[in-house]
Coordinates of N, CA and C in Angstrom, one line a residue:
M257 N 125.6 124.6 106.8 CA 126.0 126.0 107.2 C 124.9 126.7 107.9
D258 N 125.1 127.2 109.1 CA 124.1 127.9 109.8 C 123.7 129.2 109.2
N259 N 122.5 129.5 109.1 CA 122.0 130.8 108.4 C 122.5 132.0 109.2
F260 N 122.5 132.0 110.5 CA 122.9 133.1 111.3 C 124.4 133.4 111.1
F261 N 125.2 132.3 111.1 CA 126.6 132.4 110.9 C 126.9 133.0 109.5
A262 N 126.2 132.5 108.5 CA 126.5 132.9 107.1 C 126.1 134.3 106.8
T263 N 125.0 134.7 107.4 CA 124.4 136.0 107.0 C 124.8 137.1 108.0
V264 N 125.2 136.8 109.2 CA 125.4 137.8 110.3 C 126.8 137.7 110.9
S265 N 127.0 136.7 111.7 CA 128.3 136.7 112.5 C 129.5 136.7 111.7
Y266 N 129.5 135.9 110.6 CA 130.7 135.8 109.8 C 131.0 137.0 109.0
R267 N 130.1 137.9 108.9 CA 130.3 139.2 108.2 C 131.0 140.2 109.1
Y268 N 131.3 139.8 110.3 CA 132.0 140.8 111.2 C 133.3 141.3 110.6
G269 N 134.0 140.4 109.8 CA 135.2 140.8 109.2 C 135.2 142.0 108.3
H270 N 134.0 142.4 107.8 CA 133.9 143.6 107.0 C 134.3 144.8 107.8
S271 N 134.1 144.8 109.2 CA 134.4 145.9 110.0 C 135.9 146.0 110.3
E272 N 136.6 145.0 109.9 CA 138.1 145.0 110.2 C 138.9 145.5 109.0
V273 N 138.2 145.8 107.9 CA 138.9 146.2 106.7 C 139.5 147.6 106.8
M274 N 140.7 147.8 106.4 CA 141.3 149.1 106.5 C 141.1 150.0 105.2
E275 N 141.0 151.3 105.4 CA 140.8 152.2 104.3 C 141.9 152.3 103.3
I276 N 143.2 152.1 103.9 CA 144.4 152.2 103.1 C 145.1 150.9 102.9
V277 N 145.6 150.7 101.7 CA 146.4 149.5 101.4 C 147.9 150.0 101.4
Q278 N 148.7 149.6 102.3 CA 150.0 150.1 102.4 C 150.9 149.5 101.3
R279 N 151.8 150.3 100.8 CA 152.8 149.9 99.8 C 154.2 150.3 100.3
L280 N 155.0 149.4 100.7 CA 156.3 149.7 101.3 C 157.5 149.3 100.5
D281 N 158.6 150.0 100.6 CA 159.9 149.6 100.0 C 160.7 148.7 100.9
E282 N 161.9 148.3 100.4 CA 162.7 147.4 101.2 C 163.1 147.8 102.6
N283 N 163.0 149.1 102.8 CA 163.3 149.7 104.1 C 162.1 149.9 105.0
G284 N 160.9 149.5 104.5 CA 159.7 149.6 105.3 C 159.1 151.0 105.2
Q285 N 159.5 151.8 104.2 CA 159.0 153.1 104.0 C 158.0 153.1 102.8
E286 N 157.1 154.1 102.9 CA 156.1 154.3 101.8 C 156.8 154.5 100.5
I287 N 156.4 153.8 99.5 CA 157.0 153.9 98.2 C 156.7 155.3 97.6
P288 N 157.5 155.8 96.6 CA 157.2 157.1 96.0 C 155.8 157.2 95.4
A289 N 155.3 156.2 94.9 CA 153.9 156.2 94.3 C 152.8 156.3 95.4
G290 N 153.2 156.1 96.6 CA 152.3 156.2 97.8 C 151.5 154.9 98.0
H291 N 150.8 155.0 99.1 CA 149.8 153.9 99.5 C 148.6 154.0 98.6
L292 N 147.8 153.0 98.6 CA 146.6 153.0 97.8 C 145.3 153.1 98.7
L293 N 144.4 153.9 98.3 CA 143.1 153.9 98.9 C 142.4 152.7 98.4
L294 N 141.7 151.9 99.3 CA 141.1 150.7 98.9 C 140.2 150.8 97.7
F295 N 139.3 151.9 97.7 CA 138.4 152.0 96.6 C 139.0 152.3 95.3
E296 N 140.3 152.7 95.3 CA 141.0 152.9 94.0 C 141.3 151.6 93.3
S297 N 141.2 150.5 94.0 CA 141.5 149.2 93.4 C 140.3 148.4 92.9
Y298 N 139.1 148.9 93.2 CA 137.9 148.2 92.8 C 137.8 148.0 91.3
F299 N 137.8 146.8 90.8 CA 137.7 146.5 89.4 C 138.9 147.1 88.6
R300 N 140.0 147.4 89.3 CA 141.2 148.0 88.6 C 142.4 147.3 89.2
P301 N 142.6 146.1 89.0 CA 143.7 145.4 89.7 C 145.1 145.9 89.2
T302 N 145.2 146.5 88.1 CA 146.4 147.1 87.6 C 146.9 148.3 88.5
N303 N 145.9 149.0 89.1 CA 146.3 150.1 90.0 C 147.2 149.6 91.1
G304 N 146.8 148.5 91.7 CA 147.5 147.9 92.9 C 148.9 147.3 92.5
L305 N 148.9 146.9 91.2 CA 150.2 146.2 90.8 C 151.1 147.1 90.0
A306 N 150.7 148.3 89.8 CA 151.5 149.2 89.0 C 153.0 149.3 89.5
A307 N 153.1 149.3 90.8 CA 154.5 149.4 91.4 C 155.0 148.0 91.7
G308 N 154.4 147.0 91.3 CA 154.9 145.6 91.6 C 154.1 145.0 92.7
I309 N 154.3 143.7 92.9 CA 153.6 143.0 93.9 C 154.3 143.1 95.3
E310 N 155.6 143.3 95.2 CA 156.4 143.3 96.5 C 156.0 144.4 97.5
P311 N 155.8 145.7 97.0 CA 155.4 146.7 98.0 C 154.0 146.3 98.6
L312 N 153.1 145.7 97.9 CA 151.8 145.3 98.5 C 152.0 144.2 99.5
L313 N 152.9 143.2 99.2 CA 153.1 142.1 100.2 C 153.8 142.7 101.4
R314 N 154.7 143.6 101.3 CA 155.4 144.2 102.5 C 154.3 144.9 103.3
G315 N 153.5 145.7 102.6 CA 152.5 146.4 103.4 C 151.5 145.5 104.1
M316 N 151.1 144.4 103.5 CA 150.2 143.5 104.1 C 150.8 142.8 105.3
S317 N 152.2 142.6 105.2 CA 152.8 141.9 106.3 C 153.0 142.7 107.6
V318 N 152.9 144.0 107.5 CA 153.1 144.9 108.7 C 151.8 145.6 109.0
G319 N 150.8 145.6 108.1 CA 149.6 146.3 108.4 C 148.7 145.6 109.5
Q320 N 148.0 146.4 110.2 CA 147.1 145.9 111.2 C 145.6 146.0 110.8
Q321 N 144.9 145.0 111.1 CA 143.4 145.1 110.8 C 142.8 146.1 111.7
S322 N 141.7 146.6 111.3 CA 140.9 147.5 112.2 C 140.2 146.6 113.2
S323 N 139.9 147.2 114.4 CA 139.2 146.5 115.4 C 137.7 146.4 115.0
G324 N 137.2 145.2 115.2 CA 135.8 145.0 114.9 C 134.8 146.0 115.6
S325 N 134.0 146.7 114.9 CA 133.1 147.7 115.4 C 132.1 148.0 114.4
P326 N 131.0 148.7 114.8 CA 130.0 149.1 113.8 C 130.4 150.4 113.0
H327 N 131.7 150.6 112.8 CA 132.2 151.7 112.1 C 133.0 151.2 110.9
F328 N 132.4 151.4 109.7 CA 133.1 150.9 108.5 C 133.8 152.1 107.8
P329 N 134.9 151.7 107.1 CA 135.6 152.7 106.3 C 134.8 153.2 105.1
S330 N 135.0 154.4 104.7 CA 134.2 154.9 103.6 C 134.3 154.0 102.3
A331 N 135.5 153.3 102.2 CA 135.7 152.5 101.0 C 134.6 151.4 101.0
L332 N 134.1 151.0 102.1 CA 133.0 150.0 102.1 C 131.6 150.6 102.4
Q333 N 131.5 151.7 103.0 CA 130.2 152.3 103.3 C 129.7 153.3 102.3
T334 N 130.6 153.8 101.5 CA 130.2 154.8 100.5 C 130.6 154.5 99.1
Y335 N 131.8 153.9 98.9 CA 132.4 153.6 97.6 C 132.4 152.2 97.2
L336 N 131.8 151.3 97.9 CA 131.8 149.9 97.5 C 131.4 149.7 96.1
F337 N 132.3 149.1 95.3 CA 132.0 148.8 93.9 C 131.9 150.1 93.1
G338 N 132.4 151.2 93.6 CA 132.3 152.5 92.9 C 133.6 153.2 92.9
N339 N 133.6 154.5 92.7 CA 134.8 155.3 92.7 C 134.5 156.7 93.2
P340 N 135.5 157.6 93.3 CA 135.2 158.9 93.8 C 134.2 159.7 93.0
V341 N 134.1 159.4 91.7 CA 133.2 160.2 90.8 C 131.8 159.6 90.9
H342 N 131.7 158.3 90.8 CA 130.4 157.6 90.8 C 130.4 156.8 92.1
R343 N 129.7 157.3 93.1 CA 129.6 156.6 94.4 C 129.1 155.2 94.2
G344 N 129.5 154.4 95.1 CA 129.1 153.0 95.1 C 128.0 152.7 96.0
T345 N 128.0 151.5 96.6 CA 126.9 151.1 97.5 C 127.5 151.0 98.9
D346 N 126.6 150.6 99.8 CA 127.0 150.6 101.3 C 126.9 149.2 101.8
L347 N 128.1 148.6 102.1 CA 128.2 147.2 102.5 C 127.5 147.1 103.9
F348 N 127.6 148.1 104.7 CA 127.0 148.1 106.1 C 125.5 147.9 105.9
A349 N 124.9 148.7 105.1 CA 123.5 148.6 104.9 C 123.1 147.3 104.2
R350 N 123.9 146.8 103.3 CA 123.7 145.5 102.7 C 123.6 144.4 103.7
N351 N 124.6 144.4 104.7 CA 124.6 143.4 105.7 C 123.4 143.4 106.6
I352 N 122.9 144.6 106.9 CA 121.7 144.7 107.7 C 120.5 144.1 107.0
Q353 N 120.4 144.6 105.7 CA 119.3 144.1 104.9 C 119.3 142.6 104.6
R354 N 120.5 142.1 104.4 CA 120.7 140.6 104.2 C 120.1 139.9 105.4
G355 N 120.4 140.3 106.6 CA 119.9 139.7 107.8 C 118.4 139.7 107.8
R356 N 117.8 140.8 107.4 CA 116.3 141.0 107.4 C 115.7 140.1 106.3
D357 N 116.4 140.1 105.2 CA 115.9 139.2 104.0 C 115.9 137.7 104.4
H358 N 116.9 137.3 105.2 CA 117.0 135.9 105.6 C 116.2 135.6 106.8
G359 N 115.4 136.5 107.3 CA 114.6 136.3 108.5 C 115.3 136.1 109.8
I360 N 116.5 136.7 109.9 CA 117.3 136.7 111.1 C 116.5 137.4 112.2
P361 N 116.4 136.9 113.4 CA 115.7 137.6 114.5 C 116.4 138.8 115.0
D362 N 115.8 139.5 115.8 CA 116.4 140.7 116.4 C 117.6 140.2 117.3
Y363 N 118.4 141.2 117.7 CA 119.6 140.9 118.5 C 119.4 140.1 119.8
N364 N 118.4 140.5 120.6 CA 118.2 139.8 121.8 C 117.6 138.4 121.6
S365 N 116.8 138.2 120.6 CA 116.3 136.9 120.3 C 117.4 136.0 119.8
A366 N 118.3 136.5 119.0 CA 119.4 135.7 118.5 C 120.3 135.3 119.7
R367 N 120.5 136.2 120.6 CA 121.3 135.8 121.8 C 120.6 134.7 122.6
E368 N 119.3 134.8 122.8 CA 118.6 133.8 123.5 C 118.7 132.5 122.8
H369 N 118.6 132.5 121.5 CA 118.6 131.3 120.7 C 119.9 130.5 120.9
L370 N 121.0 131.3 121.1 CA 122.3 130.7 121.2 C 122.7 130.5 122.7
G371 N 121.7 130.6 123.5 CA 121.9 130.3 125.0 C 122.5 131.4 125.8
L372 N 122.4 132.6 125.3 CA 123.0 133.8 126.0 C 121.9 134.6 126.6
Q373 N 122.2 135.3 127.7 CA 121.2 136.2 128.3 C 120.9 137.4 127.4
R374 N 119.6 137.8 127.5 CA 119.2 138.9 126.8 C 119.8 140.2 127.5
K375 N 119.9 141.2 126.7 CA 120.5 142.5 127.2 C 119.3 143.4 127.5
A376 N 119.3 144.0 128.7 CA 118.1 144.9 129.1 C 118.3 146.3 128.7
T377 N 119.6 146.8 128.6 CA 119.8 148.2 128.3 C 121.0 148.3 127.3
F378 N 121.1 149.5 126.8 CA 122.2 149.7 125.8 C 123.5 149.7 126.5
E379 N 123.5 150.0 127.8 CA 124.7 150.0 128.6 C 125.2 148.5 128.8
D380 N 124.3 147.6 128.7 CA 124.6 146.2 128.9 C 125.3 145.6 127.6
I381 N 125.1 146.3 126.5 CA 125.7 145.8 125.2 C 127.2 146.3 125.1
T382 N 127.4 147.6 125.4 CA 128.7 148.1 125.2 C 129.0 149.1 126.3
T383 N 130.3 149.2 126.7 CA 130.7 150.2 127.7 C 131.1 151.6 127.0
Q384 N 131.0 151.6 125.7 CA 131.3 152.8 124.9 C 130.1 153.8 125.0
T385 N 130.2 154.8 125.7 CA 129.0 155.7 125.9 C 128.5 156.3 124.6
Y386 N 129.4 156.7 123.7 CA 129.0 157.3 122.4 C 128.2 156.3 121.6
L387 N 128.6 155.0 121.7 CA 127.9 154.0 120.9 C 126.6 153.7 121.6
Q388 N 126.5 153.7 122.9 CA 125.2 153.6 123.6 C 124.2 154.6 123.1
R389 N 124.7 155.9 123.0 CA 123.8 157.0 122.5 C 123.4 156.8 121.1
I390 N 124.3 156.3 120.2 CA 123.9 156.1 118.8 C 122.9 155.0 118.7
L391 N 123.1 153.9 119.4 CA 122.1 152.8 119.4 C 120.8 153.3 119.9
E392 N 120.8 154.0 120.9 CA 119.5 154.5 121.5 C 118.8 155.4 120.5
A393 N 119.6 156.3 119.9 CA 119.0 157.3 118.9 C 118.4 156.6 117.7
L394 N 119.1 155.5 117.2 CA 118.6 154.8 116.0 C 117.5 153.8 116.3
Y395 N 117.6 153.1 117.4 CA 116.6 152.0 117.7 C 115.6 152.4 118.8
G396 N 116.0 153.2 119.7 CA 115.0 153.6 120.8 C 114.8 152.5 121.8
D397 N 114.9 151.3 121.4 CA 114.6 150.2 122.3 C 115.6 149.0 122.0
V398 N 116.1 148.4 123.1 CA 117.1 147.3 122.9 C 116.4 146.1 122.1
G399 N 115.2 145.9 122.3 CA 114.5 144.9 121.6 C 114.3 145.0 120.1
S400 N 114.7 146.2 119.6 CA 114.5 146.5 118.1 C 115.8 146.4 117.4
I401 N 116.9 146.2 118.1 CA 118.2 146.2 117.4 C 118.4 145.0 116.5
D402 N 118.9 145.3 115.3 CA 119.3 144.2 114.3 C 120.4 143.4 114.9
A403 N 120.4 142.1 114.7 CA 121.4 141.2 115.2 C 122.8 141.6 114.8
Y404 N 122.9 142.0 113.5 CA 124.2 142.4 113.0 C 124.8 143.6 113.8
I405 N 124.0 144.6 114.0 CA 124.4 145.8 114.7 C 124.7 145.5 116.1
G406 N 123.8 144.8 116.8 CA 124.1 144.4 118.2 C 125.3 143.6 118.4
G407 N 125.5 142.7 117.5 CA 126.7 141.8 117.6 C 128.0 142.6 117.4
L408 N 128.0 143.6 116.4 CA 129.2 144.4 116.2 C 129.4 145.4 117.3
S409 N 128.4 145.8 118.0 CA 128.5 146.8 119.1 C 129.0 146.2 120.4
E410 N 128.9 144.9 120.6 CA 129.3 144.3 121.9 C 130.7 144.5 122.2
D411 N 131.1 144.6 123.5 CA 132.4 144.7 123.9 C 133.1 143.4 123.5
A412 N 134.4 143.4 123.3 CA 135.2 142.2 122.9 C 135.0 141.1 124.0
H413 N 134.9 139.9 123.6 CA 134.7 138.8 124.5 C 136.0 137.9 124.6
M414 N 136.4 137.7 125.9 CA 137.6 136.9 126.1 C 138.8 137.2 125.3
D415 N 139.1 138.5 125.3 CA 140.3 139.0 124.6 C 140.3 138.7 123.1
S416 N 139.1 138.5 122.5 CA 139.0 138.3 121.1 C 138.7 139.6 120.4
N417 N 138.5 139.6 119.2 CA 138.2 140.9 118.4 C 136.7 141.0 118.2
I418 N 135.9 140.1 118.8 CA 134.5 140.0 118.6 C 133.7 139.9 119.9
G419 N 132.5 140.3 119.9 CA 131.6 140.2 121.1 C 131.1 138.8 121.3
E420 N 130.4 138.7 122.4 CA 129.9 137.4 122.9 C 129.0 136.7 121.9
L421 N 128.1 137.4 121.3 CA 127.2 136.8 120.3 C 127.9 136.2 119.1
F422 N 128.7 136.9 118.5 CA 129.5 136.4 117.3 C 130.4 135.3 117.7
Y423 N 131.0 135.4 118.9 CA 132.0 134.4 119.4 C 131.3 133.1 119.5
V424 N 130.1 133.1 120.2 CA 129.4 131.8 120.4 C 128.9 131.3 119.0
S425 N 128.4 132.1 118.2 CA 127.9 131.7 116.9 C 129.0 131.0 116.1
M426 N 130.2 131.7 116.0 CA 131.3 131.1 115.2 C 131.9 129.9 115.8
L427 N 132.0 129.9 117.1 CA 132.5 128.7 117.8 C 131.6 127.5 117.5
E428 N 130.3 127.7 117.6 CA 129.4 126.6 117.3 C 129.5 126.1 115.8
Q429 N 129.6 127.0 114.9 CA 129.7 126.6 113.5 C 131.0 125.9 113.2
Y430 N 132.1 126.4 113.7 CA 133.4 125.8 113.5 C 133.5 124.4 114.1
V431 N 132.8 124.2 115.3 CA 132.8 122.9 115.9 C 132.0 121.9 115.0
R432 N 130.9 122.4 114.4 CA 130.0 121.6 113.5 C 130.8 121.2 112.3
I433 N 131.5 122.2 111.7 CA 132.3 121.9 110.5 C 133.4 120.8 110.8
R434 N 134.0 121.0 112.0 CA 135.1 120.0 112.3 C 134.5 118.6 112.6
D435 N 133.4 118.6 113.4 CA 132.8 117.3 113.8 C 132.1 116.6 112.6
G436 N 131.7 117.4 111.6 CA 131.0 116.9 110.5 C 131.9 116.4 109.4
D437 N 133.2 116.6 109.6 CA 134.2 116.2 108.6 C 134.7 114.8 108.8
R438 N 134.3 113.9 108.0 CA 134.6 112.5 108.3 C 136.1 112.2 108.1
F439 N 136.8 113.1 107.4 CA 138.2 113.0 107.3 C 139.1 113.7 108.3
Y440 N 138.4 114.4 109.2 CA 139.1 115.1 110.3 C 139.9 114.1 111.1
F441 N 141.2 114.4 111.4 CA 142.1 113.4 112.0 C 141.7 112.9 113.3
E442 N 140.9 113.6 114.1 CA 140.5 113.2 115.4 C 139.1 112.4 115.4
N443 N 138.6 112.2 114.2 CA 137.3 111.5 114.0 C 137.7 110.0 114.1
S444 N 137.5 109.4 115.2 CA 138.0 108.0 115.4 C 137.1 107.0 114.6
E445 N 135.9 107.4 114.1 CA 135.1 106.5 113.4 C 135.5 106.3 112.0
N446 N 136.4 107.1 111.5 CA 136.8 106.9 110.1 C 137.9 105.9 109.8
G447 N 138.5 105.5 110.9 CA 139.5 104.4 110.8 C 140.7 104.8 110.0
L448 N 141.0 106.1 109.8 CA 142.1 106.5 108.9 C 143.4 106.5 109.7
F449 N 143.4 106.8 111.0 CA 144.6 106.9 111.7 C 144.6 106.0 113.0
A450 N 145.8 105.5 113.3 CA 145.9 104.8 114.5 C 146.1 105.8 115.6
E451 N 145.9 105.4 116.9 CA 146.0 106.4 118.0 C 147.4 107.0 118.0
E452 N 148.4 106.3 117.7 CA 149.8 106.8 117.7 C 149.9 107.9 116.6
E453 N 149.3 107.7 115.5 CA 149.3 108.7 114.4 C 148.6 109.9 114.8
V454 N 147.4 109.8 115.5 CA 146.7 110.9 115.9 C 147.5 111.8 116.9
N455 N 148.2 111.1 117.8 CA 149.0 111.8 118.8 C 150.2 112.5 118.1
S456 N 150.7 111.9 117.1 CA 151.8 112.5 116.3 C 151.3 113.8 115.6
I457 N 150.1 113.7 115.1 CA 149.6 114.9 114.4 C 149.3 116.0 115.4
R458 N 148.8 115.6 116.6 CA 148.5 116.6 117.6 C 149.8 117.3 118.1
A459 N 150.9 116.6 118.0 CA 152.2 117.1 118.5 C 152.8 118.1 117.5
T460 N 152.3 118.2 116.3 CA 152.9 119.0 115.3 C 152.5 120.5 115.5

């Protein structure tokens, strides 16, 4: 497992977590007990199940994930593992620090390592002007940006929900996992399937 993938790019999903857990009745309406705030369920599974599992499943089936960005809900950035009375920790800060602890290079160096062009300006990273200003205020120089922040700040790549850096990192890792699996059905060296069987699996 690649260190950059494990400590940086695969953590993009944290930015897609929603603040509210929807609970819906049979008609798709909010149940009388209401929706749940995510942090109200930390270490309290009975809170989420008090109205039964069905409202939660309905809510999850219609809910939409947040778009990947460097903006975390307060449930993750203020109340992680905490509650409204005793504030928790900050997952956003943890992710940045994890990258530093693991010796992950800066944003541009990470891009270069993965065969991508370096970014010269904040405008090259994102078309969102407010985000450009925030990055400049926090880092001052493109060469100082943490890889996690830079990756989250990039505009979406090829209609995906992630930027180019994370896209390339995850693609490379998934290909490695697939090609390293001796039981993967397209691995012709394992002798598990005849060509006709492989074609049959592909057709499913």
